[in-house]
PDB file of C-alpha atoms and ligand atoms in Angstrom:
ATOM      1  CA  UNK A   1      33.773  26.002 -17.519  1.00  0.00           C
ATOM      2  CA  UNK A   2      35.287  24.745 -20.579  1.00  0.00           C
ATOM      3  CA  UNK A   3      33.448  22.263 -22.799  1.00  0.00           C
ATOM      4  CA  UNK A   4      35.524  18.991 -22.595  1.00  0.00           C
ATOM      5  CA  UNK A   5      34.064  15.881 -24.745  1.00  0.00           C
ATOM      6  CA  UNK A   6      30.950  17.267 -25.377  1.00  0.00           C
ATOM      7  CA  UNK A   7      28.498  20.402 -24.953  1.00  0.00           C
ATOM      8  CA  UNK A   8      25.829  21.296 -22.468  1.00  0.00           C
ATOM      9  CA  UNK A   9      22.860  20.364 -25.032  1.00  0.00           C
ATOM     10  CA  UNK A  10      24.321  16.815 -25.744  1.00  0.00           C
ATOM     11  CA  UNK A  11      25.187  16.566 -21.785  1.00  0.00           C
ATOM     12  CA  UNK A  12      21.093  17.085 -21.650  1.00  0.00           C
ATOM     13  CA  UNK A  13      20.442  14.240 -24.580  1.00  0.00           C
ATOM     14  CA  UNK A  14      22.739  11.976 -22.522  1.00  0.00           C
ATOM     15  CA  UNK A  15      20.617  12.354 -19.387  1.00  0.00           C
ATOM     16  CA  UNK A  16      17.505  12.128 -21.675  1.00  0.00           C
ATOM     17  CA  UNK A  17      19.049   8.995 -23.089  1.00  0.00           C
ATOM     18  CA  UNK A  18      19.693   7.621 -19.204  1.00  0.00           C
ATOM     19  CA  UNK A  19      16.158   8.433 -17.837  1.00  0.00           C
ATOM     20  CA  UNK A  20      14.676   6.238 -20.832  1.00  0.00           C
ATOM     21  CA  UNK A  21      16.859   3.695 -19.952  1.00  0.00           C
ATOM     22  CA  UNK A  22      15.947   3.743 -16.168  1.00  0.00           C
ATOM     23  CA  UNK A  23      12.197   3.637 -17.287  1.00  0.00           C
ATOM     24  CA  UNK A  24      12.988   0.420 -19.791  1.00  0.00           C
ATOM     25  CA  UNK A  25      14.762  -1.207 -16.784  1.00  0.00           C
ATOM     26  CA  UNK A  26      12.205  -0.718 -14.144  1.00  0.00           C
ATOM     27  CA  UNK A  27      10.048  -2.840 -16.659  1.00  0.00           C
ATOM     28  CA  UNK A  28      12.233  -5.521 -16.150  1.00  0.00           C
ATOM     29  CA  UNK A  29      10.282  -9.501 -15.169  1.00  0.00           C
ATOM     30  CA  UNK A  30      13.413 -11.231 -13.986  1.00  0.00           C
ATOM     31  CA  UNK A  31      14.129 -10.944 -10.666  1.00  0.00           C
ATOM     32  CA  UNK A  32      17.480 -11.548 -10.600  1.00  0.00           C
ATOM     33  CA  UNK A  33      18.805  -9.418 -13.184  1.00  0.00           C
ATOM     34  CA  UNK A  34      16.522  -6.859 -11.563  1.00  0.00           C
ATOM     35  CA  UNK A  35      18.433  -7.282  -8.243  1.00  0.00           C
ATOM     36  CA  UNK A  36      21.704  -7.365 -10.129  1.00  0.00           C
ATOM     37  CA  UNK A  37      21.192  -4.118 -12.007  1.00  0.00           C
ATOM     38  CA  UNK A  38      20.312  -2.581  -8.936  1.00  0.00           C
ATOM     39  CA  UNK A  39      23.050  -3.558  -7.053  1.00  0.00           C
ATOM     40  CA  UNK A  40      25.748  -2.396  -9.559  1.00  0.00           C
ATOM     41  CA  UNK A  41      23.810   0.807  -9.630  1.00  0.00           C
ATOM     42  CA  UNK A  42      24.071   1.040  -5.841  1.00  0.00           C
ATOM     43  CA  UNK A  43      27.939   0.559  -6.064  1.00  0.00           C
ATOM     44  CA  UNK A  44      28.066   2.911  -9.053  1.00  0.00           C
ATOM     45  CA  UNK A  45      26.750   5.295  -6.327  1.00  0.00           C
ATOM     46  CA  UNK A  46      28.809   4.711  -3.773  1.00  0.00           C
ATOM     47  CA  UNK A  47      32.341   5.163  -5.945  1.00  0.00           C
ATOM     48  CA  UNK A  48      30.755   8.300  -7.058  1.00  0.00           C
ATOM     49  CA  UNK A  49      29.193   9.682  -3.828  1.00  0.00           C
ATOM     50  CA  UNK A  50      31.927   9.484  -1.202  1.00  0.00           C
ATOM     51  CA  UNK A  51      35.008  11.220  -3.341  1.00  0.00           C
ATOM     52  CA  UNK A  52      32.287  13.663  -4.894  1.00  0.00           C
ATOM     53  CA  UNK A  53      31.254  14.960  -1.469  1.00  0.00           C
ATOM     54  CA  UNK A  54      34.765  15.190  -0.568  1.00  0.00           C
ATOM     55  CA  UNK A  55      35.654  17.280  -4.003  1.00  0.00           C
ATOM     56  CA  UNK A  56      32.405  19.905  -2.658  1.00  0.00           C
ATOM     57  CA  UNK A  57      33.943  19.911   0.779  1.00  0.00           C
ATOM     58  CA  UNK A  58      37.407  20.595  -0.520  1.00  0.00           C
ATOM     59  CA  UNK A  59      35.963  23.817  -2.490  1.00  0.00           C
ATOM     60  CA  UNK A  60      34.006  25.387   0.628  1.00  0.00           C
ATOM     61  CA  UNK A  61      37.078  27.322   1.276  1.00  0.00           C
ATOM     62  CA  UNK A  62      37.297  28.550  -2.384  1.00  0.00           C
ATOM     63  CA  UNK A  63      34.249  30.694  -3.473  1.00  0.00           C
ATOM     64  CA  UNK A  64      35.322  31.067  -6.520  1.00  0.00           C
ATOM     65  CA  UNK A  65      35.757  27.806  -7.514  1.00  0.00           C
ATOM     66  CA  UNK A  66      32.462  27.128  -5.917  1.00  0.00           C
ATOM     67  CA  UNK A  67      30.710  29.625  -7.782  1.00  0.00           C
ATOM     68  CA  UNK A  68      32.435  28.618 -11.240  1.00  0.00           C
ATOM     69  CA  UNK A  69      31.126  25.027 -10.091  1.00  0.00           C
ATOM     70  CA  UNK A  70      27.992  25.445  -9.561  1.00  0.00           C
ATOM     71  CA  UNK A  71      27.128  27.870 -12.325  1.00  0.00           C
ATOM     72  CA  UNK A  72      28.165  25.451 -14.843  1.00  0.00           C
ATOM     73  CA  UNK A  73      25.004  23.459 -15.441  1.00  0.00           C
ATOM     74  CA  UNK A  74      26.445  19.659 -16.146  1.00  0.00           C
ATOM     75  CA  UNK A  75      28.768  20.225 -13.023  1.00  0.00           C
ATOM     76  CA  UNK A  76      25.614  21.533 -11.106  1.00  0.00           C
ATOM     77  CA  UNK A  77      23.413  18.806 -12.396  1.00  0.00           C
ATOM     78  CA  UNK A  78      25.957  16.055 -11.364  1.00  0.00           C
ATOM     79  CA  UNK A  79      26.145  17.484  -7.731  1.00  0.00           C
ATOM     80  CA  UNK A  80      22.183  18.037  -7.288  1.00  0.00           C
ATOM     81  CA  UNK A  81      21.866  14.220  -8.398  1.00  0.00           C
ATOM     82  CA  UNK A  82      24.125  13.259  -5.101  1.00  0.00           C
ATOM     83  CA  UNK A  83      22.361  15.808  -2.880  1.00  0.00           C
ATOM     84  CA  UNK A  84      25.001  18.306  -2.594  1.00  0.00           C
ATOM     85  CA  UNK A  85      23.141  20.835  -4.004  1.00  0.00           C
ATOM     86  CA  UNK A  86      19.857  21.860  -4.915  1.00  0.00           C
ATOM     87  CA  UNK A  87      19.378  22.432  -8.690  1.00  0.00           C
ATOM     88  CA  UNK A  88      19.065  25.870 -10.194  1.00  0.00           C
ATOM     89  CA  UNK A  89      15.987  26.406 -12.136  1.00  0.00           C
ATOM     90  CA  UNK A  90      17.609  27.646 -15.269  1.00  0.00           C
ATOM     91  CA  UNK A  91      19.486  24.273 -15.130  1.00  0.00           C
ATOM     92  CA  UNK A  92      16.515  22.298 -15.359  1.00  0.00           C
ATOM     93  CA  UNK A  93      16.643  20.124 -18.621  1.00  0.00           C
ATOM     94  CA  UNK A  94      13.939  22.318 -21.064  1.00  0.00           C
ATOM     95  CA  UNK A  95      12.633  18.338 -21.956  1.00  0.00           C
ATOM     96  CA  UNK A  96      11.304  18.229 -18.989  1.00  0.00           C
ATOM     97  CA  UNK A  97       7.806  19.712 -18.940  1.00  0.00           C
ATOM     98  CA  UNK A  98       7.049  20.645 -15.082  1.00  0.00           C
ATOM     99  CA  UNK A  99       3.320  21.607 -15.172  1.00  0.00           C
ATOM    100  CA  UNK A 100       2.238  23.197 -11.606  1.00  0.00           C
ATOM    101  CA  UNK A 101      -2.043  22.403 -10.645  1.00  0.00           C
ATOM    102  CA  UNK A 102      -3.441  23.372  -7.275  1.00  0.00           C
ATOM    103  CA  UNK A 103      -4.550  20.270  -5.613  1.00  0.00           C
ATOM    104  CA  UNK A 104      -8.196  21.084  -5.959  1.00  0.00           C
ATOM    105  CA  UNK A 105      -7.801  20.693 -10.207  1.00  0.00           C
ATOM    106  CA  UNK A 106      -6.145  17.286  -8.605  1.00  0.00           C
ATOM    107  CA  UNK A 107      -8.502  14.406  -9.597  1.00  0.00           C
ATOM    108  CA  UNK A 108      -8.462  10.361  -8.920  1.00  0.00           C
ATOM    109  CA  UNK A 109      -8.445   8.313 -11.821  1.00  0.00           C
ATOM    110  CA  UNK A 110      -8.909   4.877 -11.085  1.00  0.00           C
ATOM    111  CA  UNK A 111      -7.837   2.764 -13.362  1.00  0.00           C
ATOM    112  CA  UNK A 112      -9.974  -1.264 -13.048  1.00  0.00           C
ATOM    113  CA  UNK A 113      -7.236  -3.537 -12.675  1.00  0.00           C
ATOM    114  CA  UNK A 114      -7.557  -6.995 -14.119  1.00  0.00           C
ATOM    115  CA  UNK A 115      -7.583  -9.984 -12.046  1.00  0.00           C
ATOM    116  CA  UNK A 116      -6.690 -13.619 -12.312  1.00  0.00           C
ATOM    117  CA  UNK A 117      -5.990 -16.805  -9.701  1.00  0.00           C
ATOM    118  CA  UNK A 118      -2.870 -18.629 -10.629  1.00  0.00           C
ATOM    119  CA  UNK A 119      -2.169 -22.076  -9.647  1.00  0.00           C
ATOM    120  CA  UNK A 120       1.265 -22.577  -7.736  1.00  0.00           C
ATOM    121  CA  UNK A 121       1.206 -26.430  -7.103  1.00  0.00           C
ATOM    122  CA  UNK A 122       0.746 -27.863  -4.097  1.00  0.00           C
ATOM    123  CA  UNK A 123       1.700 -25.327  -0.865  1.00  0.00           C
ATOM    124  CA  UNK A 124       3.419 -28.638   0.743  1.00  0.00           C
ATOM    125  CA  UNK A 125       6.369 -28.303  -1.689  1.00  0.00           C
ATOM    126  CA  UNK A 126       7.090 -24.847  -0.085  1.00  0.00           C
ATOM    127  CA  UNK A 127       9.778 -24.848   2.323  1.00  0.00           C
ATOM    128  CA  UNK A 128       8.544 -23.376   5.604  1.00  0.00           C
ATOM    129  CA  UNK A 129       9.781 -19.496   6.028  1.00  0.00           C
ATOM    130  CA  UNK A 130      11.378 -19.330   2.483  1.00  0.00           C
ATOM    131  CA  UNK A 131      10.591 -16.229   0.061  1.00  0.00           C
ATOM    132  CA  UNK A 132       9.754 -17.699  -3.370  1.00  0.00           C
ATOM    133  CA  UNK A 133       9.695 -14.841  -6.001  1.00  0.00           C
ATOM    134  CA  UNK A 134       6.867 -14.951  -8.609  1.00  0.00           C
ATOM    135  CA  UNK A 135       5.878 -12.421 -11.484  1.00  0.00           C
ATOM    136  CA  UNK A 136       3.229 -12.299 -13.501  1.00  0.00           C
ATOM    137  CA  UNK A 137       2.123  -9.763 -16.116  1.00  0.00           C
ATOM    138  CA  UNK A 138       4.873  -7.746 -14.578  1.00  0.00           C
ATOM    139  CA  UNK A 139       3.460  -7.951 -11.082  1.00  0.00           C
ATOM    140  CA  UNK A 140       6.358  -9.039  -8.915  1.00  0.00           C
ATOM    141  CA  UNK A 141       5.166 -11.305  -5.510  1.00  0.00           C
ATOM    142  CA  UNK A 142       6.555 -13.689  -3.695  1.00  0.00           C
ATOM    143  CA  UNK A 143       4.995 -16.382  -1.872  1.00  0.00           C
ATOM    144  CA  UNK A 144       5.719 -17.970   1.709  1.00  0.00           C
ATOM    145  CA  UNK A 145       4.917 -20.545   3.427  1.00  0.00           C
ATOM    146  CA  UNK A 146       4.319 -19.738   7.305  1.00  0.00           C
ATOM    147  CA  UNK A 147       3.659 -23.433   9.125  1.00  0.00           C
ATOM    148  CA  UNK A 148       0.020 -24.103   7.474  1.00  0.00           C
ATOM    149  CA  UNK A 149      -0.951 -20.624   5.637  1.00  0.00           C
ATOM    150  CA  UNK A 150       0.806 -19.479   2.370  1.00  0.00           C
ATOM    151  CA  UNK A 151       0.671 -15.472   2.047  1.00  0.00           C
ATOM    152  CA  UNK A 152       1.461 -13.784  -1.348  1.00  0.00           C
ATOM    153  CA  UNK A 153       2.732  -9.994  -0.971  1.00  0.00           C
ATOM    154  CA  UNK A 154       4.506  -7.730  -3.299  1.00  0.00           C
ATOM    155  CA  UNK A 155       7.683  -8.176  -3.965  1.00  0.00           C
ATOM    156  CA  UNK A 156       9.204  -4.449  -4.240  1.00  0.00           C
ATOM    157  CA  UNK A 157      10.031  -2.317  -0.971  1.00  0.00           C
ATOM    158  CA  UNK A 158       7.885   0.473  -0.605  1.00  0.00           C
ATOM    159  CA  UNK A 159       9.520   3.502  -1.886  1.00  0.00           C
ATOM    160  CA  UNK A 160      12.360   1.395  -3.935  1.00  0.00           C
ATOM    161  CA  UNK A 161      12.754  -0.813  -7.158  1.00  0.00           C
ATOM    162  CA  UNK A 162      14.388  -3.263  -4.563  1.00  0.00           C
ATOM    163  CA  UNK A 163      12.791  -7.074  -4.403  1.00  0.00           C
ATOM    164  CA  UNK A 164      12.411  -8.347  -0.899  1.00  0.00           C
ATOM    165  CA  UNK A 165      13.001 -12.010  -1.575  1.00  0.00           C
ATOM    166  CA  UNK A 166      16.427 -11.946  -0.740  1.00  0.00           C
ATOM    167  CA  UNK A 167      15.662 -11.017   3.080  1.00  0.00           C
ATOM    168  CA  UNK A 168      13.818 -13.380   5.673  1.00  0.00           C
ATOM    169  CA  UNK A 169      10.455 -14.033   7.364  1.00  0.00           C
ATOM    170  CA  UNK A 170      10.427 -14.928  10.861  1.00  0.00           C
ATOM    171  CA  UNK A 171       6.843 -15.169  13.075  1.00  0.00           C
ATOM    172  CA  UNK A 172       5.044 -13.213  10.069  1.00  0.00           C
ATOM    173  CA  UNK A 173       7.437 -10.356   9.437  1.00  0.00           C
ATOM    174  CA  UNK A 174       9.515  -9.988   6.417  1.00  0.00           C
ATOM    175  CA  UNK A 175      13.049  -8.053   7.041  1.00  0.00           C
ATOM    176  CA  UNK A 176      13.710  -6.175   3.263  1.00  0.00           C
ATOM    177  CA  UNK A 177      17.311  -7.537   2.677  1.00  0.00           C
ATOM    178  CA  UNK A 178      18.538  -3.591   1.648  1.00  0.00           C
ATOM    179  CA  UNK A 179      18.165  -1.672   4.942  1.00  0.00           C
ATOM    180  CA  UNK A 180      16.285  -3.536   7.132  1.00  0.00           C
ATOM    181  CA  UNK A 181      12.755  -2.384   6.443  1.00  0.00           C
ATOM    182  CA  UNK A 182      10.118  -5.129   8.010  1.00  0.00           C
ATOM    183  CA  UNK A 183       6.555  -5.988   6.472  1.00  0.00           C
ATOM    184  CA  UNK A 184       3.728  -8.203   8.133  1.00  0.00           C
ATOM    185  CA  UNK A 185       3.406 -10.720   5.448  1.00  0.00           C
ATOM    186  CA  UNK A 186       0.035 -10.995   6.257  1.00  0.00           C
ATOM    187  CA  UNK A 187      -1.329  -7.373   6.329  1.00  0.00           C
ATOM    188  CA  UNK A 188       1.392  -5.721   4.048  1.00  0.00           C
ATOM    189  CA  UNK A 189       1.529  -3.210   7.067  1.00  0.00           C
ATOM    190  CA  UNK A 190       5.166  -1.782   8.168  1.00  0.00           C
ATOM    191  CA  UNK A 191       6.494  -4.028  11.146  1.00  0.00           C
ATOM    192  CA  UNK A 192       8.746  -1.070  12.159  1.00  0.00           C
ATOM    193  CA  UNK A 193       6.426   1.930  12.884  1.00  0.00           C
ATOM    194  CA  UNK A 194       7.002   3.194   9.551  1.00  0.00           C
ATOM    195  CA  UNK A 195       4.089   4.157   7.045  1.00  0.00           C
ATOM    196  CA  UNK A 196       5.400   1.763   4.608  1.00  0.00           C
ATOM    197  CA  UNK A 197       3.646  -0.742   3.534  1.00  0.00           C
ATOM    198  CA  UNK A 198       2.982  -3.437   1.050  1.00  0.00           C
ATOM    199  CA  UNK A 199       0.308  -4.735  -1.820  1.00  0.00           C
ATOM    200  CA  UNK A 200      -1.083  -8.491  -0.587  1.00  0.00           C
ATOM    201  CA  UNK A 201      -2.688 -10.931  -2.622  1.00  0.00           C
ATOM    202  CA  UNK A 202      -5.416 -13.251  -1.776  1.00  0.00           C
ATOM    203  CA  UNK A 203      -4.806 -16.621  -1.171  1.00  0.00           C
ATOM    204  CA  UNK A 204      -6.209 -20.224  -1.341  1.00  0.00           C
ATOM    205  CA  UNK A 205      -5.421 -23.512  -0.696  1.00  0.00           C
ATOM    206  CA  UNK A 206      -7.807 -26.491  -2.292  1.00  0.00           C
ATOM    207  CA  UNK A 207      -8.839 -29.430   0.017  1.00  0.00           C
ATOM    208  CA  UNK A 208      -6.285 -31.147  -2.612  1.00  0.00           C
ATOM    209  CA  UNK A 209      -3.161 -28.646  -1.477  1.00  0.00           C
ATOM    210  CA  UNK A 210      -3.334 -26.860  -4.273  1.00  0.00           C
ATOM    211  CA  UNK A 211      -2.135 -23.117  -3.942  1.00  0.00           C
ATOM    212  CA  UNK A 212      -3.905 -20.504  -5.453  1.00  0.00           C
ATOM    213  CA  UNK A 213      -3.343 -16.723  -5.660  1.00  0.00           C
ATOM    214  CA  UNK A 214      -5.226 -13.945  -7.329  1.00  0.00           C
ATOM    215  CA  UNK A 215      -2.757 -11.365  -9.079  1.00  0.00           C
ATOM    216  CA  UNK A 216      -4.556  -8.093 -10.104  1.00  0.00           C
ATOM    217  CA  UNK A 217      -2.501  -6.385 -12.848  1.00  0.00           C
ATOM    218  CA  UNK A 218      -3.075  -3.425 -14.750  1.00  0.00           C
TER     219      UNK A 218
HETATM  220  S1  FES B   1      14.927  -1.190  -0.083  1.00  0.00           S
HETATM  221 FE1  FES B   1      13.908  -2.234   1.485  1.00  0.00          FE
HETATM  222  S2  FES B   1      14.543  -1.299   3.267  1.00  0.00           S
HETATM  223 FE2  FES B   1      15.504  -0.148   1.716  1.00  0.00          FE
END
């Protein structure tokens, strides 16, 4: 297809550009800008998604417009992002370096993580079955209070950038406020039969009321 407002190679640098972008923002402490990105990135999706998968509909009757699609790589590229398509090697970016190993030169590098117990004031200031989101050194958790126990858990669904603070806890299980996704606050565990599941923290609570929880961080 014809080159419009710019060519194939500076198509690439602009997705190069974006992925470094979605790296910088994953890095993000603040909750709530977190959840706000995310959630303009969700609509961004959905604008793009619906009329997009109409468009590849509309051109299964016309091969050769299909063909002439799908052979140009930015058009290509755009559809295999949405899932219409699977992406043609030779449209892979060349900046990305895909090395192939067989799983036995596979090895486990474990990596110590640091540890440290914060102090979180007295549990009795917690309101009973609210989420409190909490991050330190980049380790997003939230804390609840469930009648006389506090739990600490990770605040990120499984499988997603998403925070889970915005959903609800009700007899021990957290519902993820994006699609529904439920945790035992207690074990991390999926709630739903999924294998999902979720860092804990440990937990203390000083004769005085004072809530501690022990945050290990890379
Ligand atoms: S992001 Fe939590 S259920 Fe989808």
């Amino acid at each position: 297809m014809k080159e419009v407002l710019f060519n194939n190679q500076e198509y690439g640098q602009v997705l190069t550009q974006l992925d470094k972008l979605m790296q910088d923002a994953e890095q993000i402490s603040d909750v709530d800008n977190k959840v706000l990105l995310y959630q303009i990135l969700q609509y961004f999706d959905s604008i793009h998604r619906e009329p997009l998968s109409r468009i590849f509909q509309a051109v299964e009757d016309h091969p050769a417009i299909k063909k002439m699609m799908l052979e140009d790589p930015t058009v290509s590229k755009l559809l295999a992002l949405y899932d219409l398509v699977k992406e043609k090697a030779e449209h892979k970016r060349d900046d990305q370096n895909v090395v192939h190993v067989t799983e036995d030169q596979v090895t486990m590098l474990t990596i110590p993580k640091k540890k440290d117990w914060l102090e979180l004031g007295d549990f009795k200031d917690l309101e009973i079955n609210k989420l409190y989101p909490k991050n330190y050194q980049k380790v997003n958790f939230l804390i609840s209070r469930i009648g006389s126990e506090v739990f600490a858990i990770q605040n990120q669904c499984d499988g997603s950038f998403l925070p889970i603070d915005k959903g609800t806890v009700e007899d021990h299980t957290i519902t993820c406020p994006w699609h529904g996704c439920k945790y035992d606050v207690r074990t991390g565990k999926s709630a739903d039969d999924s294998d999902k599941s979720l860092e804990t923290f440990p937990v203390e609570i000083e004769e005085s009321g004072l809530l501690k929880v022990e945050i290990a961080y890379q």
